[in-house]
PDB file of C-alpha atoms in Angstrom:
ATOM      1  CA  MET A 257      -4.344 -38.582 -14.138  1.00  0.00           C
ATOM      2  CA  LYS A 258      -6.651 -37.263 -16.274  1.00  0.00           C
ATOM      3  CA  HIS A 259      -9.316 -34.821 -15.255  1.00  0.00           C
ATOM      4  CA  ALA A 260     -12.781 -35.424 -16.537  1.00  0.00           C
ATOM      5  CA  ILE A 261     -14.548 -32.690 -18.504  1.00  0.00           C
ATOM      6  CA  THR A 262     -17.539 -31.498 -16.834  1.00  0.00           C
ATOM      7  CA  PRO A 263     -20.309 -28.644 -17.797  1.00  0.00           C
ATOM      8  CA  ASP A 264     -18.242 -26.293 -14.724  1.00  0.00           C
ATOM      9  CA  SER A 265     -14.547 -26.594 -16.364  1.00  0.00           C
ATOM     10  CA  VAL A 266     -15.662 -26.362 -18.640  1.00  0.00           C
ATOM     11  CA  TRP A 267     -17.567 -22.604 -18.880  1.00  0.00           C
ATOM     12  CA  LYS A 268     -14.104 -22.201 -16.329  1.00  0.00           C
ATOM     13  CA  ILE A 269     -12.286 -22.332 -19.005  1.00  0.00           C
ATOM     14  CA  VAL A 270     -14.739 -20.087 -21.857  1.00  0.00           C
ATOM     15  CA  LYS A 271     -14.531 -17.490 -19.028  1.00  0.00           C
ATOM     16  CA  GLU A 272     -10.462 -16.871 -18.583  1.00  0.00           C
ATOM     17  CA  TYR A 273     -10.062 -16.667 -21.910  1.00  0.00           C
ATOM     18  CA  PHE A 274     -12.834 -14.586 -22.565  1.00  0.00           C
ATOM     19  CA  LEU A 275     -11.659 -12.335 -19.374  1.00  0.00           C
ATOM     20  CA  MET A 276      -7.956 -12.250 -21.498  1.00  0.00           C
ATOM     21  CA  PHE A 277      -9.552 -11.526 -24.419  1.00  0.00           C
ATOM     22  CA  PHE A 278     -11.261  -8.901 -22.844  1.00  0.00           C
ATOM     23  CA  GLY A 279      -8.318  -7.857 -21.293  1.00  0.00           C
ATOM     24  CA  MET A 280      -6.111  -7.344 -24.731  1.00  0.00           C
ATOM     25  CA  MET A 281      -8.607  -6.250 -26.537  1.00  0.00           C
ATOM     26  CA  MET A 282      -8.896  -3.054 -23.689  1.00  0.00           C
ATOM     27  CA  TYR A 283      -5.321  -2.873 -23.406  1.00  0.00           C
ATOM     28  CA  SER A 284      -5.249  -2.594 -27.383  1.00  0.00           C
ATOM     29  CA  PHE A 285      -7.437   0.399 -27.186  1.00  0.00           C
ATOM     30  CA  GLY A 286      -6.253   1.925 -24.550  1.00  0.00           C
ATOM     31  CA  TRP A 287      -2.849   1.867 -26.994  1.00  0.00           C
ATOM     32  CA  ILE A 288      -4.260   2.668 -30.427  1.00  0.00           C
ATOM     33  CA  GLY A 289      -7.647   4.779 -29.164  1.00  0.00           C
ATOM     34  CA  CYS A 290      -5.535   6.923 -26.889  1.00  0.00           C
ATOM     35  CA  VAL A 291      -1.268   7.005 -26.429  1.00  0.00           C
ATOM     36  CA  LEU A 292      -0.483   7.128 -30.665  1.00  0.00           C
ATOM     37  CA  PRO A 293      -3.071   9.886 -31.376  1.00  0.00           C
ATOM     38  CA  ALA A 294      -1.619  12.050 -28.815  1.00  0.00           C
ATOM     39  CA  ASN A 295       2.311  11.212 -30.168  1.00  0.00           C
ATOM     40  CA  GLY A 296       3.015   9.717 -26.867  1.00  0.00           C
ATOM     41  CA  MET A 297       5.061   6.572 -26.426  1.00  0.00           C
ATOM     42  CA  GLY A 298       5.791   3.862 -23.884  1.00  0.00           C
ATOM     43  CA  GLY A 299       7.654   0.182 -22.755  1.00  0.00           C
ATOM     44  CA  GLY A 300       7.159  -3.142 -23.444  1.00  0.00           C
ATOM     45  CA  ALA A 301       7.320  -4.689 -26.849  1.00  0.00           C
ATOM     46  CA  ALA A 302       4.231  -2.394 -27.487  1.00  0.00           C
ATOM     47  CA  GLY A 303       6.795   0.365 -27.004  1.00  0.00           C
ATOM     48  CA  LEU A 304       9.386  -1.270 -28.870  1.00  0.00           C
ATOM     49  CA  SER A 305       7.112  -1.443 -31.754  1.00  0.00           C
ATOM     50  CA  LEU A 306       5.898   1.975 -31.967  1.00  0.00           C
ATOM     51  CA  VAL A 307       9.735   2.787 -32.153  1.00  0.00           C
ATOM     52  CA  LEU A 308      10.543   0.471 -35.003  1.00  0.00           C
ATOM     53  CA  CYS A 309       7.358   1.330 -36.844  1.00  0.00           C
ATOM     54  CA  THR A 310       7.875   4.994 -36.624  1.00  0.00           C
ATOM     55  CA  ALA A 311      11.742   4.260 -37.894  1.00  0.00           C
ATOM     56  CA  LEU A 312      10.111   2.097 -40.933  1.00  0.00           C
ATOM     57  CA  GLU A 313       7.775   4.854 -41.238  1.00  0.00           C
ATOM     58  CA  ASN A 314      11.039   7.350 -41.602  1.00  0.00           C
ATOM     59  CA  LEU A 315      11.833   5.076 -44.810  1.00  0.00           C
ATOM     60  CA  GLY A 316       9.101   5.033 -46.632  1.00  0.00           C
ATOM     61  CA  LEU A 317       7.403   1.802 -45.089  1.00  0.00           C
ATOM     62  CA  HIS A 318       4.394   1.479 -43.330  1.00  0.00           C
ATOM     63  CA  VAL A 319       4.018  -1.627 -41.602  1.00  0.00           C
ATOM     64  CA  GLN A 320       1.042  -1.962 -38.648  1.00  0.00           C
ATOM     65  CA  ILE A 321       1.777  -1.773 -35.081  1.00  0.00           C
ATOM     66  CA  GLY A 322       0.194  -5.147 -34.014  1.00  0.00           C
ATOM     67  CA  THR A 323       1.922  -6.762 -36.418  1.00  0.00           C
ATOM     68  CA  MET A 324       5.441  -5.623 -35.986  1.00  0.00           C
ATOM     69  CA  VAL A 325       4.224  -6.402 -31.488  1.00  0.00           C
ATOM     70  CA  PHE A 326       3.624 -10.242 -33.004  1.00  0.00           C
ATOM     71  CA  PHE A 327       6.968  -9.715 -35.137  1.00  0.00           C
ATOM     72  CA  ILE A 328       8.501  -9.213 -31.789  1.00  0.00           C
ATOM     73  CA  ASN A 329       7.132 -11.459 -29.592  1.00  0.00           C
ATOM     74  CA  ALA A 330       7.238 -14.682 -31.427  1.00  0.00           C
ATOM     75  CA  LEU A 331      10.813 -14.199 -32.114  1.00  0.00           C
ATOM     76  CA  LEU A 332      11.563 -13.395 -27.830  1.00  0.00           C
ATOM     77  CA  LEU A 333       9.486 -16.288 -27.668  1.00  0.00           C
ATOM     78  CA  LEU A 334      11.752 -18.693 -30.023  1.00  0.00           C
ATOM     79  CA  VAL A 335      14.263 -17.620 -28.693  1.00  0.00           C
ATOM     80  CA  ALA A 336      13.149 -18.433 -25.051  1.00  0.00           C
ATOM     81  CA  GLY A 337      12.547 -21.806 -25.911  1.00  0.00           C
ATOM     82  CA  PHE A 338      15.487 -22.512 -27.165  1.00  0.00           C
ATOM     83  CA  ILE A 339      17.456 -21.215 -24.040  1.00  0.00           C
ATOM     84  CA  VAL A 340      15.135 -21.615 -21.007  1.00  0.00           C
ATOM     85  CA  GLY A 341      12.790 -24.941 -22.675  1.00  0.00           C
ATOM     86  CA  TRP A 342       9.752 -24.088 -24.217  1.00  0.00           C
ATOM     87  CA  ASN A 343       7.422 -24.211 -20.866  1.00  0.00           C
ATOM     88  CA  PHE A 344       5.455 -21.054 -21.825  1.00  0.00           C
ATOM     89  CA  GLY A 345       1.560 -21.697 -21.498  1.00  0.00           C
ATOM     90  CA  VAL A 346      -0.428 -21.507 -24.198  1.00  0.00           C
ATOM     91  CA  LYS A 347      -2.282 -18.218 -22.136  1.00  0.00           C
ATOM     92  CA  THR A 348       0.619 -16.481 -22.661  1.00  0.00           C
ATOM     93  CA  ILE A 349       0.605 -17.187 -27.045  1.00  0.00           C
ATOM     94  CA  PHE A 350      -2.818 -16.664 -26.622  1.00  0.00           C
ATOM     95  CA  CYS A 351      -2.468 -13.208 -25.528  1.00  0.00           C
ATOM     96  CA  VAL A 352       0.157 -12.152 -27.814  1.00  0.00           C
ATOM     97  CA  LEU A 353      -2.257 -13.079 -30.274  1.00  0.00           C
ATOM     98  CA  VAL A 354      -4.777 -10.908 -28.955  1.00  0.00           C
ATOM     99  CA  ILE A 355      -2.462  -8.021 -28.496  1.00  0.00           C
ATOM    100  CA  SER A 356      -1.624  -8.414 -32.207  1.00  0.00           C
ATOM    101  CA  VAL A 357      -4.609  -8.848 -34.174  1.00  0.00           C
ATOM    102  CA  GLY A 358      -6.573  -6.365 -31.140  1.00  0.00           C
ATOM    103  CA  MET A 359      -3.689  -3.178 -32.017  1.00  0.00           C
ATOM    104  CA  ASN A 360      -4.690  -3.799 -36.230  1.00  0.00           C
ATOM    105  CA  PHE A 361      -8.178  -3.960 -35.395  1.00  0.00           C
ATOM    106  CA  TRP A 362      -8.492  -0.960 -33.920  1.00  0.00           C
ATOM    107  CA  GLN A 363      -6.001   0.737 -36.321  1.00  0.00           C
ATOM    108  CA  ASP A 364      -8.247  -0.044 -38.649  1.00  0.00           C
ATOM    109  CA  VAL A 365     -11.492   1.136 -37.725  1.00  0.00           C
ATOM    110  CA  LEU A 366     -10.330   4.381 -35.580  1.00  0.00           C
ATOM    111  CA  PRO A 367     -10.192   7.275 -36.759  1.00  0.00           C
ATOM    112  CA  GLU A 368      -7.289   8.998 -36.928  1.00  0.00           C
ATOM    113  CA  GLY A 369      -5.929  11.843 -34.844  1.00  0.00           C
ATOM    114  CA  ASN A 370      -7.165  12.879 -31.798  1.00  0.00           C
ATOM    115  CA  PHE A 371     -11.254  11.343 -32.014  1.00  0.00           C
ATOM    116  CA  LEU A 372     -11.815  11.464 -28.191  1.00  0.00           C
ATOM    117  CA  GLY A 373     -11.070  14.999 -28.004  1.00  0.00           C
ATOM    118  CA  VAL A 374      -9.008  15.586 -25.079  1.00  0.00           C
ATOM    119  CA  ASP A 375      -5.728  16.557 -24.049  1.00  0.00           C
ATOM    120  CA  ASN A 376      -3.202  14.727 -24.989  1.00  0.00           C
ATOM    121  CA  LEU A 377      -1.859  14.295 -21.063  1.00  0.00           C
ATOM    122  CA  LEU A 378      -5.509  13.436 -20.810  1.00  0.00           C
ATOM    123  CA  SER A 379      -5.427  10.551 -23.501  1.00  0.00           C
ATOM    124  CA  ILE A 380      -2.201   9.575 -22.750  1.00  0.00           C
ATOM    125  CA  VAL A 381      -3.700   9.209 -19.015  1.00  0.00           C
ATOM    126  CA  MET A 382      -6.668   7.327 -20.004  1.00  0.00           C
ATOM    127  CA  GLY A 383      -4.528   5.109 -22.073  1.00  0.00           C
ATOM    128  CA  GLY A 384      -2.752   4.337 -19.043  1.00  0.00           C
ATOM    129  CA  ILE A 385      -5.836   3.296 -16.739  1.00  0.00           C
ATOM    130  CA  LEU A 386      -7.130   0.769 -20.098  1.00  0.00           C
ATOM    131  CA  ALA A 387      -3.575  -0.828 -20.572  1.00  0.00           C
ATOM    132  CA  GLY A 388      -3.203  -1.267 -16.751  1.00  0.00           C
ATOM    133  CA  ALA A 389      -6.801  -2.332 -16.640  1.00  0.00           C
ATOM    134  CA  GLY A 390      -6.172  -5.487 -19.545  1.00  0.00           C
ATOM    135  CA  ILE A 391      -2.869  -6.519 -17.951  1.00  0.00           C
ATOM    136  CA  ALA A 392      -4.381  -6.546 -14.652  1.00  0.00           C
ATOM    137  CA  LEU A 393      -7.826  -8.432 -16.156  1.00  0.00           C
ATOM    138  CA  CYS A 394      -5.073 -10.942 -17.887  1.00  0.00           C
ATOM    139  CA  PHE A 395      -2.975 -11.314 -14.880  1.00  0.00           C
ATOM    140  CA  THR A 396      -5.554 -12.525 -12.811  1.00  0.00           C
ATOM    141  CA  GLN A 397      -6.437 -15.560 -15.260  1.00  0.00           C
ATOM    142  CA  GLY A 398      -3.172 -16.461 -15.215  1.00  0.00           C
ATOM    143  CA  GLY A 399      -2.307 -15.375 -17.973  1.00  0.00           C
ATOM    144  CA  SER A 400       0.798 -13.249 -20.034  1.00  0.00           C
ATOM    145  CA  THR A 401       1.499 -10.048 -22.302  1.00  0.00           C
ATOM    146  CA  GLY A 402       5.059 -10.932 -23.577  1.00  0.00           C
ATOM    147  CA  GLY A 403       7.145  -8.828 -23.901  1.00  0.00           C
ATOM    148  CA  THR A 404       8.929  -8.174 -21.284  1.00  0.00           C
ATOM    149  CA  ASP A 405       7.989 -11.346 -19.010  1.00  0.00           C
ATOM    150  CA  ILE A 406      10.205 -12.998 -22.119  1.00  0.00           C
ATOM    151  CA  VAL A 407      12.649 -11.154 -21.459  1.00  0.00           C
ATOM    152  CA  ALA A 408      12.413 -11.709 -17.427  1.00  0.00           C
ATOM    153  CA  MET A 409      12.528 -15.745 -18.242  1.00  0.00           C
ATOM    154  CA  ILE A 410      15.684 -15.008 -20.338  1.00  0.00           C
ATOM    155  CA  ILE A 411      17.580 -12.943 -18.687  1.00  0.00           C
ATOM    156  CA  ASN A 412      17.300 -14.865 -15.335  1.00  0.00           C
ATOM    157  CA  LYS A 413      18.292 -17.955 -17.074  1.00  0.00           C
ATOM    158  CA  TYR A 414      21.686 -16.560 -16.102  1.00  0.00           C
ATOM    159  CA  ARG A 415      21.617 -13.854 -13.279  1.00  0.00           C
ATOM    160  CA  THR A 416      18.593 -13.128 -11.204  1.00  0.00           C
ATOM    161  CA  ILE A 417      17.603 -10.295 -11.169  1.00  0.00           C
ATOM    162  CA  SER A 418      14.090  -9.166 -10.192  1.00  0.00           C
ATOM    163  CA  TYR A 419      10.848  -8.653 -12.651  1.00  0.00           C
ATOM    164  CA  GLY A 420      10.781  -4.851 -11.469  1.00  0.00           C
ATOM    165  CA  LYS A 421      13.846  -4.150 -11.706  1.00  0.00           C
ATOM    166  CA  ILE A 422      13.958  -5.678 -15.857  1.00  0.00           C
ATOM    167  CA  LEU A 423      10.924  -3.698 -16.211  1.00  0.00           C
ATOM    168  CA  ILE A 424      11.876  -0.187 -14.699  1.00  0.00           C
ATOM    169  CA  TYR A 425      15.868  -0.277 -17.573  1.00  0.00           C
ATOM    170  CA  SER A 426      13.843  -2.069 -20.133  1.00  0.00           C
ATOM    171  CA  ASP A 427      11.269   0.553 -20.791  1.00  0.00           C
ATOM    172  CA  PHE A 428      13.051   2.899 -19.529  1.00  0.00           C
ATOM    173  CA  VAL A 429      15.580   2.302 -22.539  1.00  0.00           C
ATOM    174  CA  ILE A 430      12.984   1.947 -25.157  1.00  0.00           C
ATOM    175  CA  ILE A 431      11.121   4.904 -23.995  1.00  0.00           C
ATOM    176  CA  ALA A 432      14.527   7.400 -24.457  1.00  0.00           C
ATOM    177  CA  SER A 433      15.566   5.335 -27.557  1.00  0.00           C
ATOM    178  CA  SER A 434      12.217   7.483 -29.509  1.00  0.00           C
ATOM    179  CA  LEU A 435      14.429  10.132 -29.155  1.00  0.00           C
ATOM    180  CA  LEU A 436      16.280   8.388 -32.090  1.00  0.00           C
ATOM    181  CA  VAL A 437      13.780   8.317 -34.377  1.00  0.00           C
ATOM    182  CA  GLY A 438      11.856  12.288 -33.968  1.00  0.00           C
ATOM    183  CA  LYS A 439       9.292  11.551 -31.648  1.00  0.00           C
ATOM    184  CA  GLY A 440      10.696  14.462 -28.950  1.00  0.00           C
ATOM    185  CA  ILE A 441      11.090  14.831 -25.755  1.00  0.00           C
ATOM    186  CA  SER A 442       7.425  14.998 -25.268  1.00  0.00           C
ATOM    187  CA  ALA A 443       7.017  11.934 -26.508  1.00  0.00           C
ATOM    188  CA  VAL A 444       9.781  10.940 -24.094  1.00  0.00           C
ATOM    189  CA  ILE A 445       7.631  12.744 -21.144  1.00  0.00           C
ATOM    190  CA  TYR A 446       4.126  11.335 -22.749  1.00  0.00           C
ATOM    191  CA  GLY A 447       5.960   8.127 -22.013  1.00  0.00           C
ATOM    192  CA  TYR A 448       6.856   7.699 -18.624  1.00  0.00           C
ATOM    193  CA  VAL A 449       3.726   8.777 -17.494  1.00  0.00           C
ATOM    194  CA  LEU A 450       2.032   6.100 -19.117  1.00  0.00           C
ATOM    195  CA  THR A 451       4.541   3.448 -17.535  1.00  0.00           C
ATOM    196  CA  ALA A 452       3.490   4.817 -14.003  1.00  0.00           C
ATOM    197  CA  VAL A 453      -0.114   4.568 -14.427  1.00  0.00           C
ATOM    198  CA  VAL A 454       0.441   1.910 -16.467  1.00  0.00           C
ATOM    199  CA  GLY A 455       2.168   0.261 -13.382  1.00  0.00           C
ATOM    200  CA  TYR A 456       0.064   1.792 -10.636  1.00  0.00           C
ATOM    201  CA  THR A 457      -3.207   0.450 -11.812  1.00  0.00           C
ATOM    202  CA  VAL A 458      -2.202  -2.897 -12.221  1.00  0.00           C
ATOM    203  CA  ASP A 459      -1.243  -2.759  -8.923  1.00  0.00           C
ATOM    204  CA  MET A 460      -4.423  -0.639  -7.777  1.00  0.00           C
ATOM    205  CA  ILE A 461      -6.400  -3.136  -8.908  1.00  0.00           C
ATOM    206  CA  MET A 462      -4.379  -6.576  -8.807  1.00  0.00           C
ATOM    207  CA  ALA A 463      -3.926  -5.177  -4.962  1.00  0.00           C
ATOM    208  CA  GLY A 464      -7.948  -5.246  -4.245  1.00  0.00           C
ATOM    209  CA  ASN A 465      -8.471  -8.897  -5.749  1.00  0.00           C
ATOM    210  CA  GLN A 466      -6.069 -10.041  -3.232  1.00  0.00           C
ATOM    211  CA  GLN A 467      -5.847  -7.762  -0.693  1.00  0.00           C
ATOM    212  CA  SER A 468      -7.043  -9.141   2.594  1.00  0.00           C
ATOM    213  CA  SER A 469      -7.050  -7.917   6.252  1.00  0.00           C
ATOM    214  CA  GLN A 470      -5.210 -10.327   9.091  1.00  0.00           C
ATOM    215  CA  VAL A 471      -6.794  -9.572  12.372  1.00  0.00           C
ATOM    216  CA  LEU A 472      -4.464 -10.585  15.728  1.00  0.00           C
ATOM    217  CA  ILE A 473      -6.949 -10.503  18.450  1.00  0.00           C
ATOM    218  CA  VAL A 474      -5.835 -10.682  22.687  1.00  0.00           C
ATOM    219  CA  THR A 475      -7.745 -11.264  24.966  1.00  0.00           C
ATOM    220  CA  HIS A 476      -8.262 -13.561  28.546  1.00  0.00           C
ATOM    221  CA  ASP A 477     -10.266 -16.272  27.248  1.00  0.00           C
ATOM    222  CA  TYR A 478      -9.803 -17.004  23.859  1.00  0.00           C
ATOM    223  CA  GLU A 479     -12.249 -19.767  23.312  1.00  0.00           C
ATOM    224  CA  LYS A 480     -14.900 -17.865  23.985  1.00  0.00           C
ATOM    225  CA  MET A 481     -14.182 -14.975  21.542  1.00  0.00           C
ATOM    226  CA  ALA A 482     -12.697 -17.986  18.681  1.00  0.00           C
ATOM    227  CA  ASP A 483     -16.208 -19.631  19.220  1.00  0.00           C
ATOM    228  CA  ALA A 484     -18.562 -16.320  19.490  1.00  0.00           C
ATOM    229  CA  ILE A 485     -16.698 -15.348  15.899  1.00  0.00           C
ATOM    230  CA  ALA A 486     -17.148 -18.754  14.861  1.00  0.00           C
ATOM    231  CA  ARG A 487     -20.683 -18.915  15.652  1.00  0.00           C
ATOM    232  CA  ASN A 488     -21.496 -14.984  14.282  1.00  0.00           C
ATOM    233  CA  ILE A 489     -18.882 -13.850  11.955  1.00  0.00           C
ATOM    234  CA  HIS A 490     -19.140 -17.011  10.247  1.00  0.00           C
ATOM    235  CA  ARG A 491     -14.668 -17.087   9.825  1.00  0.00           C
ATOM    236  CA  GLY A 492     -12.586 -19.221  10.785  1.00  0.00           C
ATOM    237  CA  VAL A 493     -10.321 -18.314  13.779  1.00  0.00           C
ATOM    238  CA  THR A 494      -6.722 -20.018  13.796  1.00  0.00           C
ATOM    239  CA  LEU A 495      -5.473 -19.903  18.519  1.00  0.00           C
ATOM    240  CA  ILE A 496      -1.856 -18.979  18.299  1.00  0.00           C
ATOM    241  CA  ASP A 497       0.111 -20.342  21.161  1.00  0.00           C
ATOM    242  CA  SER A 498       1.867 -17.110  22.316  1.00  0.00           C
ATOM    243  CA  GLN A 499       3.395 -15.429  26.221  1.00  0.00           C
ATOM    244  CA  GLY A 500       2.981 -11.870  27.026  1.00  0.00           C
ATOM    245  CA  TRP A 501       6.708 -10.919  27.774  1.00  0.00           C
ATOM    246  CA  TYR A 502       5.852  -8.402  31.298  1.00  0.00           C
ATOM    247  CA  SER A 503       3.777 -10.834  33.173  1.00  0.00           C
ATOM    248  CA  LYS A 504       5.548 -14.395  31.563  1.00  0.00           C
ATOM    249  CA  GLU A 505       1.472 -15.718  31.357  1.00  0.00           C
ATOM    250  CA  GLN A 506       1.240 -18.672  28.569  1.00  0.00           C
ATOM    251  CA  THR A 507      -2.457 -18.111  26.795  1.00  0.00           C
ATOM    252  CA  LYS A 508      -3.370 -18.135  23.111  1.00  0.00           C
ATOM    253  CA  MET A 509      -3.086 -15.253  20.970  1.00  0.00           C
ATOM    254  CA  VAL A 510      -6.915 -15.447  18.451  1.00  0.00           C
ATOM    255  CA  MET A 511      -5.607 -15.477  14.632  1.00  0.00           C
ATOM    256  CA  VAL A 512      -9.277 -14.033  12.151  1.00  0.00           C
ATOM    257  CA  VAL A 513      -8.141 -13.924   7.931  1.00  0.00           C
ATOM    258  CA  CYS A 514     -10.985 -12.025   6.472  1.00  0.00           C
ATOM    259  CA  ARG A 515     -11.899  -9.557   3.707  1.00  0.00           C
ATOM    260  CA  LYS A 516     -10.866  -5.708   4.028  1.00  0.00           C
ATOM    261  CA  ARG A 517     -14.943  -4.948   4.109  1.00  0.00           C
ATOM    262  CA  GLU A 518     -15.700  -7.226   7.440  1.00  0.00           C
ATOM    263  CA  THR A 519     -13.079  -5.783   9.126  1.00  0.00           C
ATOM    264  CA  THR A 520     -14.294  -3.221  10.875  1.00  0.00           C
ATOM    265  CA  MET A 521     -17.241  -5.551  11.498  1.00  0.00           C
ATOM    266  CA  ILE A 522     -15.196  -7.784  12.641  1.00  0.00           C
ATOM    267  CA  LEU A 523     -12.908  -5.159  14.871  1.00  0.00           C
ATOM    268  CA  LYS A 524     -16.307  -3.715  16.487  1.00  0.00           C
ATOM    269  CA  PHE A 525     -18.069  -7.198  16.974  1.00  0.00           C
ATOM    270  CA  VAL A 526     -14.637  -7.795  19.406  1.00  0.00           C
ATOM    271  CA  LYS A 527     -15.110  -4.865  21.862  1.00  0.00           C
ATOM    272  CA  THR A 528     -18.727  -6.219  22.737  1.00  0.00           C
ATOM    273  CA  ILE A 529     -17.633  -9.535  23.696  1.00  0.00           C
ATOM    274  CA  ASP A 530     -14.780  -8.034  26.066  1.00  0.00           C
ATOM    275  CA  PRO A 531     -14.132  -4.167  25.588  1.00  0.00           C
ATOM    276  CA  ASP A 532     -10.358  -4.896  26.866  1.00  0.00           C
ATOM    277  CA  ALA A 533      -9.360  -6.900  23.888  1.00  0.00           C
ATOM    278  CA  PHE A 534      -6.049  -5.877  21.901  1.00  0.00           C
ATOM    279  CA  MET A 535      -5.887  -5.703  18.262  1.00  0.00           C
ATOM    280  CA  THR A 536      -3.852  -5.383  15.826  1.00  0.00           C
ATOM    281  CA  VAL A 537      -4.618  -5.462  12.020  1.00  0.00           C
ATOM    282  CA  GLY A 538      -2.399  -6.223   9.501  1.00  0.00           C
ATOM    283  CA  SER A 539      -2.992  -6.276   5.397  1.00  0.00           C
ATOM    284  CA  VAL A 540      -2.052  -9.071   3.716  1.00  0.00           C
ATOM    285  CA  MET A 541      -1.873 -10.046   0.192  1.00  0.00           C
ATOM    286  CA  GLY A 542      -3.035 -13.380  -2.049  1.00  0.00           C
ATOM    287  CA  VAL A 543      -5.411 -15.284   0.465  1.00  0.00           C
ATOM    288  CA  TYR A 544      -5.840 -18.392  -0.943  1.00  0.00           C
ATOM    289  CA  GLY A 545      -8.243 -21.410  -0.044  1.00  0.00           C
ATOM    290  CA  LYS A 546     -11.660 -21.988   1.144  1.00  0.00           C
ATOM    291  CA  GLY A 547     -13.218 -19.209   1.352  1.00  0.00           C
ATOM    292  CA  PHE A 548     -10.725 -16.681  -0.532  1.00  0.00           C
ATOM    293  CA  GLN A 549      -8.921 -16.631  -3.793  1.00  0.00           C
ATOM    294  CA  ALA A 550      -8.429 -19.860  -5.885  1.00  0.00           C
ATOM    295  CA  ILE A 551      -5.258 -20.560  -6.543  1.00  0.00           C
ATOM    296  CA  ASN A 552      -5.027 -20.698 -10.482  1.00  0.00           C
ATOM    297  CA  LYS A 553      -3.405 -23.982 -12.367  1.00  0.00           C
ATOM    298  CA  GLY A 554      -2.248 -22.141 -15.426  1.00  0.00           C
TER     299      GLY A 554
END
């Protein structure tokens, strides 16, 4: 069944693509404006492109990094299409195009050399933060940066290997291969630093975007507790059948899922209702539904 086109649906699509565009331009700037001037390296399609562009320059040929990124991703998409099917989304193609155009754009407009005037290591860290933030912004909108994602699709067609392992192995090989084109050991070290910073930044942003708390409350008057939380905190409450093993008493446990920032408020409120209540708090990732994260459909 086709969905009707409404101003809200149009605005949602425009917002998603704008945020992906902004994220990929941020990613591109991190590479061209911070990593390259510091003579750094990295993994993924961008890192492989840098290795190949350096190799071609040693032969007297000049190819922009963005152009090489486009050719690598286009080849990977073509191979993936024949092996696993043409089921990658429009957003992946869009992000790949923006990365390629963005890298060439920044390479044309930014001055050569370390124009930021900071230490090389700080420049690498700054580039990693910008690149990681751009990737996370893309991921939150259902996009993909191509490169390793496509490789993972191809590999998992034949063998089940986690995305994390594929990322680590491929980045390790790509960064180490920069030694073959005369990049030097410092570039390799910077490459591993960049990979760590990018991964940490993506994890932190994604966790901050999706992480919530699950509060389990054990109290004798669970009906009063559930009613008080629903009326005063305005959070949904679930009662779970439970049994105290020592007392063998059948009771119900009160479960509340809330935003991280609301956790302390709920704990204090529970204590005002029942000072003897027993509570546990756990972090949960990806809470979807009314009042929380919406499931991205593509």
